[in-house]
CSV table of C-alpha atoms in Angstrom, one decimal:
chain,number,residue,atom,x,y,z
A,1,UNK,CA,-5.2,2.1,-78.2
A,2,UNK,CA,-1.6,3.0,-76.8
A,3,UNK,CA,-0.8,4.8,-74.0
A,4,UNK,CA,2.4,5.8,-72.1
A,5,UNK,CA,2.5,6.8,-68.4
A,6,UNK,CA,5.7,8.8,-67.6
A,7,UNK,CA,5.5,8.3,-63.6
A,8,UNK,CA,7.7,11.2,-62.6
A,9,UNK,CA,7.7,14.6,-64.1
A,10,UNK,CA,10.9,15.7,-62.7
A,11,UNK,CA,13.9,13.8,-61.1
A,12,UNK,CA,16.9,15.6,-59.6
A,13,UNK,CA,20.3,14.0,-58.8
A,14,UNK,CA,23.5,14.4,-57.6
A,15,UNK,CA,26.2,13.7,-59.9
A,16,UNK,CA,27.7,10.1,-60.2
A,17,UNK,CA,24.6,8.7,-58.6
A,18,UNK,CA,22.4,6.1,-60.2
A,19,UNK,CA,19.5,7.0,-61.8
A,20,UNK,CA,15.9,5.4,-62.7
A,21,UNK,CA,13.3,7.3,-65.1
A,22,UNK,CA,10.0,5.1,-65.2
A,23,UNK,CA,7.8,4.3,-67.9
A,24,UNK,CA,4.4,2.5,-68.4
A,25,UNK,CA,2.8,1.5,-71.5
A,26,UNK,CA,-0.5,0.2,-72.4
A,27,UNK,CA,-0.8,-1.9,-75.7
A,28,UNK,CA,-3.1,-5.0,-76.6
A,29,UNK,CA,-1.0,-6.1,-79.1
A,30,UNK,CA,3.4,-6.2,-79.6
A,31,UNK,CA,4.8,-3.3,-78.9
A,32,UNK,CA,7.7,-1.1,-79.6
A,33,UNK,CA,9.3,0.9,-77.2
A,34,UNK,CA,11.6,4.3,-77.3
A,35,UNK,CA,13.4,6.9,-75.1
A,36,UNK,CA,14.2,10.1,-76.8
A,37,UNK,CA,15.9,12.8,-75.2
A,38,UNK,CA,16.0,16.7,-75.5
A,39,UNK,CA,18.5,18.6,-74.5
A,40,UNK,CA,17.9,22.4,-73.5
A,41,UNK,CA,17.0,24.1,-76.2
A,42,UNK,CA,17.0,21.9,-78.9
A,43,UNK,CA,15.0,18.9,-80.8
A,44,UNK,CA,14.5,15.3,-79.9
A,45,UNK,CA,16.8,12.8,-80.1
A,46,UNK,CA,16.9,9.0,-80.4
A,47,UNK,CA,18.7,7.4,-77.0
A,48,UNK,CA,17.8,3.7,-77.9
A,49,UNK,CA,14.7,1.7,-78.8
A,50,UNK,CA,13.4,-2.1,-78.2
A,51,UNK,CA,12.3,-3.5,-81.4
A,52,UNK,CA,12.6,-7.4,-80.4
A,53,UNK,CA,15.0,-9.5,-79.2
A,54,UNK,CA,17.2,-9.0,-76.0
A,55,UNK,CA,14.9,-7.2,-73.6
A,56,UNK,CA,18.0,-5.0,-72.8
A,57,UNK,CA,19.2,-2.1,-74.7
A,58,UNK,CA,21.9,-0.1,-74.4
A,59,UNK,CA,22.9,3.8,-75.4
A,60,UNK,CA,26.2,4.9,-76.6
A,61,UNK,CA,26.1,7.4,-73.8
A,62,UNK,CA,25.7,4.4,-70.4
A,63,UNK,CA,22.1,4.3,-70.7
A,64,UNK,CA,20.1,0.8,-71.0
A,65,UNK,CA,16.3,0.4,-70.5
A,66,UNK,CA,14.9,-2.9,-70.0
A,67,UNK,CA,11.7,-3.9,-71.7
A,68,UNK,CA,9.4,-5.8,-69.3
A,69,UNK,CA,6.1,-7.3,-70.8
A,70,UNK,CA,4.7,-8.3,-67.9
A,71,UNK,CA,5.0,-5.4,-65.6
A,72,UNK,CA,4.3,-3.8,-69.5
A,73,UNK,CA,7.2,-1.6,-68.3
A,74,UNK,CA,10.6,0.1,-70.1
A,75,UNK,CA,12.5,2.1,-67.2
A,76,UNK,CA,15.8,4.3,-68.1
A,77,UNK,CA,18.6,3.8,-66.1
A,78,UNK,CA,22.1,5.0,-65.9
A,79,UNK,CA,24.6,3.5,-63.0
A,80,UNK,CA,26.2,7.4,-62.5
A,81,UNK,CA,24.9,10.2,-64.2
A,82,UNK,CA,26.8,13.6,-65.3
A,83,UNK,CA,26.2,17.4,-65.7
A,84,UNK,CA,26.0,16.4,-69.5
A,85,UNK,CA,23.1,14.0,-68.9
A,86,UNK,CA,20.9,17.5,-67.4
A,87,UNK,CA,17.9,16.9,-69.7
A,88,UNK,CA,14.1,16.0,-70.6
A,89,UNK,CA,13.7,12.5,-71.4
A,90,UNK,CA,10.5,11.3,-73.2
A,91,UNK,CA,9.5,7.5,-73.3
A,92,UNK,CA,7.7,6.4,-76.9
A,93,UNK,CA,5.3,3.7,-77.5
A,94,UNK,CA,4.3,2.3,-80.7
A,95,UNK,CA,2.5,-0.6,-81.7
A,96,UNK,CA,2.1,-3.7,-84.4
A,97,UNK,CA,-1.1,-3.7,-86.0
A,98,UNK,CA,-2.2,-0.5,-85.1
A,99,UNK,CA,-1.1,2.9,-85.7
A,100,UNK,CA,2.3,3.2,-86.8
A,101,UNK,CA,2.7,6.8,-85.2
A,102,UNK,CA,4.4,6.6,-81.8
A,103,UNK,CA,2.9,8.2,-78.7
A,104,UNK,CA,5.0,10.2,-76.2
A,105,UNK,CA,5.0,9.9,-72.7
A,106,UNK,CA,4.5,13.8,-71.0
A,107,UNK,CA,8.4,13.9,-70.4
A,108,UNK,CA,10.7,13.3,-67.2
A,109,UNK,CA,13.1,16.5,-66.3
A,110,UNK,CA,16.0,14.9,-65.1
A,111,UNK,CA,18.1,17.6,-63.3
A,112,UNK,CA,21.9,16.4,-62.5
A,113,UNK,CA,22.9,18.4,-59.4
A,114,UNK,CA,27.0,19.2,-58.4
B,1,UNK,CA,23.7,16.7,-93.3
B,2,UNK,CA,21.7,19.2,-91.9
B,3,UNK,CA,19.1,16.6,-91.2
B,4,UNK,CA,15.7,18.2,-90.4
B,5,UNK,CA,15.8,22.6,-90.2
B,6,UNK,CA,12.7,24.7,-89.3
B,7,UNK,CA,12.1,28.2,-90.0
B,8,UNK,CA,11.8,30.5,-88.4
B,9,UNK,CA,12.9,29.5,-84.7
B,10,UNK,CA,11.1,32.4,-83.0
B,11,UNK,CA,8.0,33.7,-84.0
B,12,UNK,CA,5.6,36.4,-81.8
B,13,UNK,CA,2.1,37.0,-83.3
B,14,UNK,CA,-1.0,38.7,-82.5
B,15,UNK,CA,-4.1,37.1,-82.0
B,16,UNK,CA,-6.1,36.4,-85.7
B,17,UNK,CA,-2.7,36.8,-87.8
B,18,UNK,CA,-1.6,34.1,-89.8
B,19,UNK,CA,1.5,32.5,-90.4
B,20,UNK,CA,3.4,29.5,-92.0
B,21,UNK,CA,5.6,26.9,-90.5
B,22,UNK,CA,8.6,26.0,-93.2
B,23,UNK,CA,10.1,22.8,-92.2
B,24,UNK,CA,12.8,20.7,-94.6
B,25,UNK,CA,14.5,17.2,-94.4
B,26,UNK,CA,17.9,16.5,-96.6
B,27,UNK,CA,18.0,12.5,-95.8
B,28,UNK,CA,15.2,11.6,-98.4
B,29,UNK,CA,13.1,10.2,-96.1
B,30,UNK,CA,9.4,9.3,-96.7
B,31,UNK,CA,7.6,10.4,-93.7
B,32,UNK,CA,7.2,13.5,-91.9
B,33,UNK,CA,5.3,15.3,-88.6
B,34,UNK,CA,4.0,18.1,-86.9
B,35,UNK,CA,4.0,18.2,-82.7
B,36,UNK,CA,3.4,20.9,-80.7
B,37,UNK,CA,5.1,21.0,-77.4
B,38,UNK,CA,3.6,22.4,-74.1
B,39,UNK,CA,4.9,22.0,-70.4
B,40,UNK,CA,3.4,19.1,-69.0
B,41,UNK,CA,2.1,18.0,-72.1
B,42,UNK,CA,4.6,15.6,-73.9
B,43,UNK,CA,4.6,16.0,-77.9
B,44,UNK,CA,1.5,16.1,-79.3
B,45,UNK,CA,0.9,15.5,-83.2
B,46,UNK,CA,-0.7,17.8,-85.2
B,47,UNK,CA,-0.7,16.1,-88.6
B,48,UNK,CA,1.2,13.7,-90.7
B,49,UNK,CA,2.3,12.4,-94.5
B,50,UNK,CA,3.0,9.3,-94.8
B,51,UNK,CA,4.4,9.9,-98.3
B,52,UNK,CA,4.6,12.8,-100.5
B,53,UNK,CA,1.3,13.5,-102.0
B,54,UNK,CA,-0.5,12.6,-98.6
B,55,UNK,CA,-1.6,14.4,-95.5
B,56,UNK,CA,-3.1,12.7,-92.1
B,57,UNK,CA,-5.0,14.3,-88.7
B,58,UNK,CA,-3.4,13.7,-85.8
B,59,UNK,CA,-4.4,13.9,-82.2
B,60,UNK,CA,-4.8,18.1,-82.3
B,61,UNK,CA,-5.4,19.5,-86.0
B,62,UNK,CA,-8.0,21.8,-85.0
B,63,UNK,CA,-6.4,25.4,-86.4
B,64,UNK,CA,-4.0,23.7,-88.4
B,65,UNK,CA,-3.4,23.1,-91.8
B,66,UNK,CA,-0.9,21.8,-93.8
B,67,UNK,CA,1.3,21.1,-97.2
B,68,UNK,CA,3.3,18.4,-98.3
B,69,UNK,CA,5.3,20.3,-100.7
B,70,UNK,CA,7.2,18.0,-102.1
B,71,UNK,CA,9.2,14.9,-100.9
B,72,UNK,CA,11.8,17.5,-98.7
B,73,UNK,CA,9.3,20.2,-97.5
B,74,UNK,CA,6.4,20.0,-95.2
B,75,UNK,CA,5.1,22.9,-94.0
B,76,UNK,CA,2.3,24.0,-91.0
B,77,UNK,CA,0.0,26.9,-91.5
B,78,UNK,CA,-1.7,28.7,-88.9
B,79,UNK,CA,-4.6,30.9,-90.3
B,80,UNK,CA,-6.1,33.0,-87.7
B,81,UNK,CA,-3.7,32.3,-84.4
B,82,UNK,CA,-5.1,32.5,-80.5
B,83,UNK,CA,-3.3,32.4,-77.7
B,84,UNK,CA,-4.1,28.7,-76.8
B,85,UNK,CA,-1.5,28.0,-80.0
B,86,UNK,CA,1.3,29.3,-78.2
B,87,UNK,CA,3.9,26.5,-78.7
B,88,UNK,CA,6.9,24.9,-79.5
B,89,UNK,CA,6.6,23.4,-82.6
B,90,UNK,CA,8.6,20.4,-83.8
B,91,UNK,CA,9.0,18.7,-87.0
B,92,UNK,CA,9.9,15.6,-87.9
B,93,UNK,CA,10.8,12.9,-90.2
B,94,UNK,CA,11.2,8.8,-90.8
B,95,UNK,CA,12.7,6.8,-93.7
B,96,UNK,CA,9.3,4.8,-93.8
B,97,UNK,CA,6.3,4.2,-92.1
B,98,UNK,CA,6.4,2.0,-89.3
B,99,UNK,CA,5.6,1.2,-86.0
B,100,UNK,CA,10.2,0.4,-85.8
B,101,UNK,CA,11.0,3.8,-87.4
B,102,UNK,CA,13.2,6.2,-85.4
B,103,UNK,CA,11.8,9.5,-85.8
B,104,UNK,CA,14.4,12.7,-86.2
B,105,UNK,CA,13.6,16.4,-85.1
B,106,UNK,CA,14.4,19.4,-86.6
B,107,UNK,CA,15.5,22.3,-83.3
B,108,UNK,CA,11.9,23.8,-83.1
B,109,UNK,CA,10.2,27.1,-83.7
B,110,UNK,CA,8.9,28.9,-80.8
B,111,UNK,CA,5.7,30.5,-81.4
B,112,UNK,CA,4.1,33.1,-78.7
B,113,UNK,CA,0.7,34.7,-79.9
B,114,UNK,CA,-0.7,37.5,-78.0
């Protein structure tokens, strides 16, 4: 079965400073890996996914998240963050094989501070 | 586009009444969800269709029914409601199933039952 361990529930930050959101998985089998995010307010949305390939993807927005199979790992960072960025951020895990519904991490509040 | 719309976004209840969840996607996908959401939580799926015609159990059906209308409409019914549904509801949809498929959210309906 699949599993995804969000370490932090909330993260505050001053703006412009780096940030790191963590995320675990557990999977016997190939994975693929997600970070949505929800703004206040409103629905989910995709911020980028690892299907295969380069293990380092990259948002639109400055975002990249680096998929690690042997620390089964798939952080989100962002070098400076903005006001904008204020938001909960939810790491998805779904598998080959198995079920092809993804399971959500419990979400990481990440609160941009002035 | 709208994409994915729920109605209604805000719904207050009293405990035992019943109520239906109207959800609608305008990108002709195949696939479409039910999640609650609850503070600490994550998303949580209620139920699923893979295709029209189809209906799945998720992780929590328990209370829960629903219709897969046709290939737009999918909609969640709660028959007698308790307290322990209050909830943000989310729907969702995917072109396919798929363990690759990026899933897209309609805004959510918030549901208090007293």
């Amino acid at each position: 079965a699949q599993s995804v361990t969000q370490l932090d529930s909330q993260v505050p930050v001053f703006e412009e400073a780096p940030v790191e959101l963590r995320c675990n998985y557990s999977s016997s089998v190939s994975v693929y890996l997600f970070w949505y995010v929800q703004y206040p307010n409103q629905g989910l949305q995709l911020l980028l996914k690892y299907l295969s390939g380069s293990t380092l993807v990259e948002s639109i927005n400055g975002f990249e998240a680096e998929f690690n199979k042997s620390q089964t790992s798939f952080h989100l960072r962002k070098p400076s963050v903005h006001i904008s960025d204020t938001a909960e951020y939810f790491c998805a895990v779904s598998q080959g094989g198995g079920s092809y519904i993804p399971t959500f991490g419990r979400g990481t509040s990440l609160i941009v501070h002035p | 586009n709208a994409g994915v719309t729920q109605t209604p976004k805000f719904q207050v209840l009293k405990t035992g009444q019943s109520m239906t969840l109207q959800c609608a996607q305008d990108m002709n996908h195949n696939s479409m969800y039910w999640y609650r959401q609850d503070p600490g939580m994550g998303l949580r799926l209620i139920y699923y269709s893979a295709s029209e015609g189809t209906t799945d159990k998720g992780e929590v059906p328990n209370g829960y029914n629903v219709s897969r209308l046709n290939k737009r409409e999918f909609s969640l019914r709660l028959e007698s409601a308790a307290p322990s549904q209050t909830s943000v509801y989310f729907c969702a949809s995917s072109p396919q199933t798929g363990p690759q498929e990026t899933q897209y959210f309609g805004p959510g309906t918030r549901l208090l039952v007293l």
